[in-house]
Coordinates of C-alpha atoms in Angstrom, one line a residue:
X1 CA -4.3 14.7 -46.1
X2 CA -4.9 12.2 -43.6
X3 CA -8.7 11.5 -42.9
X4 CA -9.0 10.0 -39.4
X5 CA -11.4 7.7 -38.1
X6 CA -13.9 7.6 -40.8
X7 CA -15.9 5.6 -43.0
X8 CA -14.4 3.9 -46.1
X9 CA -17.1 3.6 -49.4
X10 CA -16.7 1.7 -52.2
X11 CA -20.5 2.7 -53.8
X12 CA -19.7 1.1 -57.1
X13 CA -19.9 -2.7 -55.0
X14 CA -22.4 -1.7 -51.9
X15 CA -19.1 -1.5 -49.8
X16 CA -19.3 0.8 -46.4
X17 CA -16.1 0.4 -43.4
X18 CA -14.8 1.6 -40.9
X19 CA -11.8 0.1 -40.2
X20 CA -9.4 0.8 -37.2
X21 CA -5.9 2.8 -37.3
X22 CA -5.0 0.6 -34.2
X23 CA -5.0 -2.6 -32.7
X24 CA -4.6 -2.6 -28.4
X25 CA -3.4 -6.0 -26.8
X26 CA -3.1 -4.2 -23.3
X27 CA -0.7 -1.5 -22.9
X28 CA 1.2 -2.7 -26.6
X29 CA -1.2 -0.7 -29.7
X30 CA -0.3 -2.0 -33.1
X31 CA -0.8 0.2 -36.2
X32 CA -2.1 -1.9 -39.1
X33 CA 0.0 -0.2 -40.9
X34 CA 3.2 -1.5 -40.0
X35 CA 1.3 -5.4 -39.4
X36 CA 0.5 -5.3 -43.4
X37 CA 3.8 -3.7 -44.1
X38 CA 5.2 -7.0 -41.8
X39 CA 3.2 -9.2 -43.6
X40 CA 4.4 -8.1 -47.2
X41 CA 7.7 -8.5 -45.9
X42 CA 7.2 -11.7 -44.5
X43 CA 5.0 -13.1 -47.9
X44 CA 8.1 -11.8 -50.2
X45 CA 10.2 -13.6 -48.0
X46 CA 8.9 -16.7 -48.4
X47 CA 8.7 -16.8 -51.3
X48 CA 12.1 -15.6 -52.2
X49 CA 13.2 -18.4 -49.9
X50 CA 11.1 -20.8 -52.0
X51 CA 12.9 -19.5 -55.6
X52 CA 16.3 -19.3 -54.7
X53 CA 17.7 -22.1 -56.1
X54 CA 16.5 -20.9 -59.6
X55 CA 18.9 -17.9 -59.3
X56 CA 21.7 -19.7 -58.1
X57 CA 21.1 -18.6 -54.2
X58 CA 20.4 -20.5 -51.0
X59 CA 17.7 -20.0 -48.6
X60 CA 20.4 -18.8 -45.8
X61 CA 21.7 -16.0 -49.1
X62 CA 17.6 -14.9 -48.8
X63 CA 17.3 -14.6 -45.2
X64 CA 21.0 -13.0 -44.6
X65 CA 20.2 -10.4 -47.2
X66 CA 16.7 -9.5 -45.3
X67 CA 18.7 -8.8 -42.7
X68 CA 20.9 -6.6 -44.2
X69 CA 18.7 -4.8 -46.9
X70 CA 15.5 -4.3 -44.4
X71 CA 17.3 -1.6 -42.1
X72 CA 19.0 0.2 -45.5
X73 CA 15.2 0.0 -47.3
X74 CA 13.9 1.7 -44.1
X75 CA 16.9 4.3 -43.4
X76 CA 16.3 5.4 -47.1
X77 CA 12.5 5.3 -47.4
X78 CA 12.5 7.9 -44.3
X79 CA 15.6 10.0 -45.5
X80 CA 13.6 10.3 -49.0
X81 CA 10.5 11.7 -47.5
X82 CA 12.2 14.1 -45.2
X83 CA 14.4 15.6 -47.9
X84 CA 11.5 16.6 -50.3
X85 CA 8.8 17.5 -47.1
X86 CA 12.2 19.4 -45.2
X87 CA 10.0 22.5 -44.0
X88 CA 8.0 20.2 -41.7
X89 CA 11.2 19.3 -40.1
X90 CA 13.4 22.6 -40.5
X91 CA 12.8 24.1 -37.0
X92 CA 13.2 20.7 -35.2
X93 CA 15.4 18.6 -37.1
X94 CA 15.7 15.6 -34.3
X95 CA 12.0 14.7 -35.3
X96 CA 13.3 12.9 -38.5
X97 CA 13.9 10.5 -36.0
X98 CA 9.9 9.8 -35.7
X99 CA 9.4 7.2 -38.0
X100 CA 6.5 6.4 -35.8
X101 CA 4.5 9.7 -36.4
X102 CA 4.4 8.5 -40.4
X103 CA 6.7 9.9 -43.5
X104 CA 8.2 6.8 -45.8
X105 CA 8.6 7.3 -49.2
X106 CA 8.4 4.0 -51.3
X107 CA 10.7 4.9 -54.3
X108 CA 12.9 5.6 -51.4
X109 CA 13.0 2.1 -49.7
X110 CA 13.5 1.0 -53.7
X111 CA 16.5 3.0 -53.8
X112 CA 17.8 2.2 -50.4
X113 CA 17.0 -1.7 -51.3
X114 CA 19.3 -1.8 -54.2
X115 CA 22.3 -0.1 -52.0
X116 CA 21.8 -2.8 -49.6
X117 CA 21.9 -5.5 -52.1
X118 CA 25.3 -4.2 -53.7
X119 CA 26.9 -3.8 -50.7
X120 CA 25.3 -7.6 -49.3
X121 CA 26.6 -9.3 -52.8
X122 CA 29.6 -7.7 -52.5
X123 CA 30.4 -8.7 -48.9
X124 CA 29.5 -12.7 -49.8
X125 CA 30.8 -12.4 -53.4
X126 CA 27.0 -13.1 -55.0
X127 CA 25.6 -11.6 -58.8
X128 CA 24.5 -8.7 -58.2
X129 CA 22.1 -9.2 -60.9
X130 CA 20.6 -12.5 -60.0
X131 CA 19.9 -11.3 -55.9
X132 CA 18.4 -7.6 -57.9
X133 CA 16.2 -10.2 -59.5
X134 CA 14.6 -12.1 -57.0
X135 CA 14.5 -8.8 -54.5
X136 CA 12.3 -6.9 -57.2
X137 CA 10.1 -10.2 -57.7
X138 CA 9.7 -9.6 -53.8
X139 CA 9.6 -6.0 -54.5
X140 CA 6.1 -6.3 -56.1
X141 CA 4.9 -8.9 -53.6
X142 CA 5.4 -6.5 -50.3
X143 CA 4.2 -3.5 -52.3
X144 CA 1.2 -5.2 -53.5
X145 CA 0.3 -6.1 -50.4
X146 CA 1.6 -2.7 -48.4
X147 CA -0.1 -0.8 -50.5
X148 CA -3.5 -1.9 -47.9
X149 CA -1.9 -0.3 -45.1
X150 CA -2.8 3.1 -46.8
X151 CA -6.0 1.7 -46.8
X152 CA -6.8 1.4 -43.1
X153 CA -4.8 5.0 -42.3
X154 CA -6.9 6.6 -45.4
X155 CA -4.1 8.0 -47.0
X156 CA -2.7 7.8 -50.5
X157 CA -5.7 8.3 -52.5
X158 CA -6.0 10.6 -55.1
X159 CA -8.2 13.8 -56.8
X160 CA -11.9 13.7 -56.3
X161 CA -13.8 11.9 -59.3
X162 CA -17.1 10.0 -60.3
X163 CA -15.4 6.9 -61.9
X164 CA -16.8 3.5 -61.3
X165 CA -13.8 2.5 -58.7
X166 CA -14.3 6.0 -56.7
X167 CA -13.9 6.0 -53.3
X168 CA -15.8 7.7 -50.6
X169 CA -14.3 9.4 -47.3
X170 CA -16.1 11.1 -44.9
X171 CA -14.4 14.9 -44.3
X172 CA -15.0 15.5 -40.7
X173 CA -14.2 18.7 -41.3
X174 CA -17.5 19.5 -43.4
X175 CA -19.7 16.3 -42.6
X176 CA -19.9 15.5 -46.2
X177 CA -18.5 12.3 -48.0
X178 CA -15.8 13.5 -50.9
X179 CA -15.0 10.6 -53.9
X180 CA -11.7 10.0 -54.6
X181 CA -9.5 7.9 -56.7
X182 CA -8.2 5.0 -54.5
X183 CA -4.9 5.2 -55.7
X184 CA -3.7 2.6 -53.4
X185 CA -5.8 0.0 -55.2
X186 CA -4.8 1.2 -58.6
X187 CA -1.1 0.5 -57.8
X188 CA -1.7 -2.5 -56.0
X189 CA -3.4 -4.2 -58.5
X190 CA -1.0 -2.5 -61.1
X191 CA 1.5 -5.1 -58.5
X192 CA 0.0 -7.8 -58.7
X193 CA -0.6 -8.2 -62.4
X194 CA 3.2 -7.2 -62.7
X195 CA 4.6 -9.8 -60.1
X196 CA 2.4 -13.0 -62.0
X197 CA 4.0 -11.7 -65.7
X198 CA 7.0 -11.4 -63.9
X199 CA 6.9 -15.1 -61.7
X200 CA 6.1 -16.8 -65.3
X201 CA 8.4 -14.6 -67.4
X202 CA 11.6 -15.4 -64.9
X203 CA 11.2 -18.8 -65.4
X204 CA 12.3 -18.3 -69.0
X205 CA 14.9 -15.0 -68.5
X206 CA 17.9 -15.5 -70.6
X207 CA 20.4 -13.8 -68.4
X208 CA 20.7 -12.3 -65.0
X209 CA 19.0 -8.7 -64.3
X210 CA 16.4 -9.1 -66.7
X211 CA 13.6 -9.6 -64.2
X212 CA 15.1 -6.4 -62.5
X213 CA 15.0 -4.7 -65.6
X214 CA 11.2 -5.7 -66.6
X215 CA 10.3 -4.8 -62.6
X216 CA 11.7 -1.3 -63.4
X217 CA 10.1 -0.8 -66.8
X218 CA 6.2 -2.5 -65.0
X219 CA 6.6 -0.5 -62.1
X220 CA 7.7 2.7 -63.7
X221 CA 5.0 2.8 -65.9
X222 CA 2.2 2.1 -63.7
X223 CA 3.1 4.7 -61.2
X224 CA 4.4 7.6 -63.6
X225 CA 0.5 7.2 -64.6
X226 CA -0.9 6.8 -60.8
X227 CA 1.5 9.4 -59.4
X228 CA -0.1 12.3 -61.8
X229 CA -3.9 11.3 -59.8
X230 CA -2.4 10.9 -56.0
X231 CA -2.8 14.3 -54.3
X232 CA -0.2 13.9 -51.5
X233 CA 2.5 13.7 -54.0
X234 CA 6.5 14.7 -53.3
X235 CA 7.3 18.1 -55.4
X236 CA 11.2 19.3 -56.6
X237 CA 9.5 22.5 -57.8
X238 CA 6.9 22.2 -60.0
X239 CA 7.9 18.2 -60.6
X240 CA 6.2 15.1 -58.9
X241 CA 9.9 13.3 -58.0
X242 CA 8.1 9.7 -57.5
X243 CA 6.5 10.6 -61.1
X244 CA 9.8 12.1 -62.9
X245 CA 11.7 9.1 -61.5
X246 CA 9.4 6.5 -62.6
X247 CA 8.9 7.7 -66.5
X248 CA 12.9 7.9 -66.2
X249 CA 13.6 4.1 -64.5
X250 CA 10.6 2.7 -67.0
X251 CA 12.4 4.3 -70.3
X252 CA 15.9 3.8 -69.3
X253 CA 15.0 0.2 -68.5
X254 CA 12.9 -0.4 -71.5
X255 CA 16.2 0.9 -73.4
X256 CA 18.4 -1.4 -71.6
X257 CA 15.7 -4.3 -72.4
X258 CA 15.9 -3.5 -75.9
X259 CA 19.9 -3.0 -76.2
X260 CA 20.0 -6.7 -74.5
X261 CA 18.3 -8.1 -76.8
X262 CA 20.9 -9.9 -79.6
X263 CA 22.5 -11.1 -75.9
X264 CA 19.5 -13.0 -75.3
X265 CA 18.6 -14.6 -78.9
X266 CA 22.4 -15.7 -78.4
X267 CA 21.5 -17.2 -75.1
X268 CA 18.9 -19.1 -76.6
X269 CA 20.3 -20.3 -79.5
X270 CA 23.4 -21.3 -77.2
X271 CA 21.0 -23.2 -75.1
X272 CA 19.5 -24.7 -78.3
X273 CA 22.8 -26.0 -79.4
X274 CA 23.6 -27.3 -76.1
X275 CA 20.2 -29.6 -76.1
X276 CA 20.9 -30.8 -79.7
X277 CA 24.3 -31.8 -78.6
X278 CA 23.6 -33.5 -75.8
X279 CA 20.3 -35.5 -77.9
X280 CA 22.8 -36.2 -80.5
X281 CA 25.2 -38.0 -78.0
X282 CA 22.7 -40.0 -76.6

């Protein structure tokens, strides 16, 4: 449900907005929506450009892949949410088309991302592996930070409660102000304590794909939990998909975590070696 043009409450902090849908520069309106979604985009960017070295990429390997990953991660995040919502588009199919009138689906731009990363490494012959772990680093940077836009279009929150971090929106339906859990907030801060474990931890990984591995088993976990509070939620049946999928991705990747690890003792006791080697030579 989509709560236009109301006020925003926080009453735990004093907190009371209103903030705008829209931006107009003349004739052009801009939805903040898509300027955070942008500006996510452009933050991961940077900073995967920043990094690249450390996985054996190049800046050029970071910006080409943008390129070639944003369309796919867009394509998918709108094919996602059509499938599962299909009876608001059954009787004019063309309006899938209207990305503009709202309907992305993040676990699909996940899913569409990763497509676009296999086919980009396989086109300029990079690890898979090592581009899946710097894209998911950038992964929890853009949905940190996109995760706002639902914010300023009051959307995404969840069932009505009276916890401290309840948030209050104005029904214009009924005049009266309903408390809801601002599930945006919960995942975005779920992000952003994710990407700094994850920014410290990669520094250390002890083979390719492990960072993609600990994004899936973080993220997973976090929104199998949020997904069960959100009230706009995708159903197959009587499932949550974004929920099934997540508890799925977090225990398969916990799995593959655990199944790696005598590969990554042996990484570090070969590195070991290597240093005691090279101190004994010297």
């Amino acid at each position: 449900m989509l709560y236009n043009y109301t006020t925003i409450s926080f009453p735990a902090f004093g907190i009371s907005v209103n903030p705008p849908e829209t931006l107009s520069l003349g004739p052009l309106t801009i939805h903040l929506y898509g300027l955070i979604i942008a500006a996510g985009l452009l933050l991961a960017v940077w900073y995967g450009s920043r990094r690249a070295p450390q996985f054996g990429l190049t800046q050029d390997d970071i910006l080409d892949g943008v390129l070639c990953v944003t369309p796919a991660a867009i394509l998918c995040a709108r094919l996602y949410y059509c499938i599962f919502e299909w009876e608001q588009y059954a009787a004019n199919p063309i309006s899938v088309r209207d990305i503009w009138q709202g309907g992305l689906a993040i676990y699909g731009a996940v899913l569409g991302a990763v497509l676009g990363v296999v086919v980009f490494c396989r086109v300029k012959k990079l690890k898979i592996t090592a581009v899946l772990d710097i894209t998911c680093l950038g992964f929890l940077i853009g949905q940190c930070i996109g995760r706002w836009g639902n914010f300023f279009n009051r959307e995404a929150f969840g069932s009505e409660t009276a916890a401290f971090l309840r948030m209050g929106l104005l029904n214009p339906a009924t005049g009266a102000v309903e408390y809801h859990h601002p599930t945006f907030l919960y995942e975005s801060l779920w992000n952003l304590c994710g990407f700094v474990l994850l920014h410290h931890l990669s520094k250390k990984r002890k083979y390719d794909g492990q960072v993609a591995l600990g994004y899936c088993v973080w993220y997973g976990l976090g929104r199998a939990f949020i997904e069960g509070l959100r009230t706009d939620s995708l159903y197959w049946g009587s499932f949550r998909v974004s929920q099934v999928l997540a508890a799925v991705s977090c225990i398969a990747a916990a799995a593959l975590l655990l199944w790696n690890r005598p590969r990554s003792h042996g990484a570090l006791f070969a590195q070991t070696r290597q240093k005691q080697e090279e101190n004994r030579h010297e």
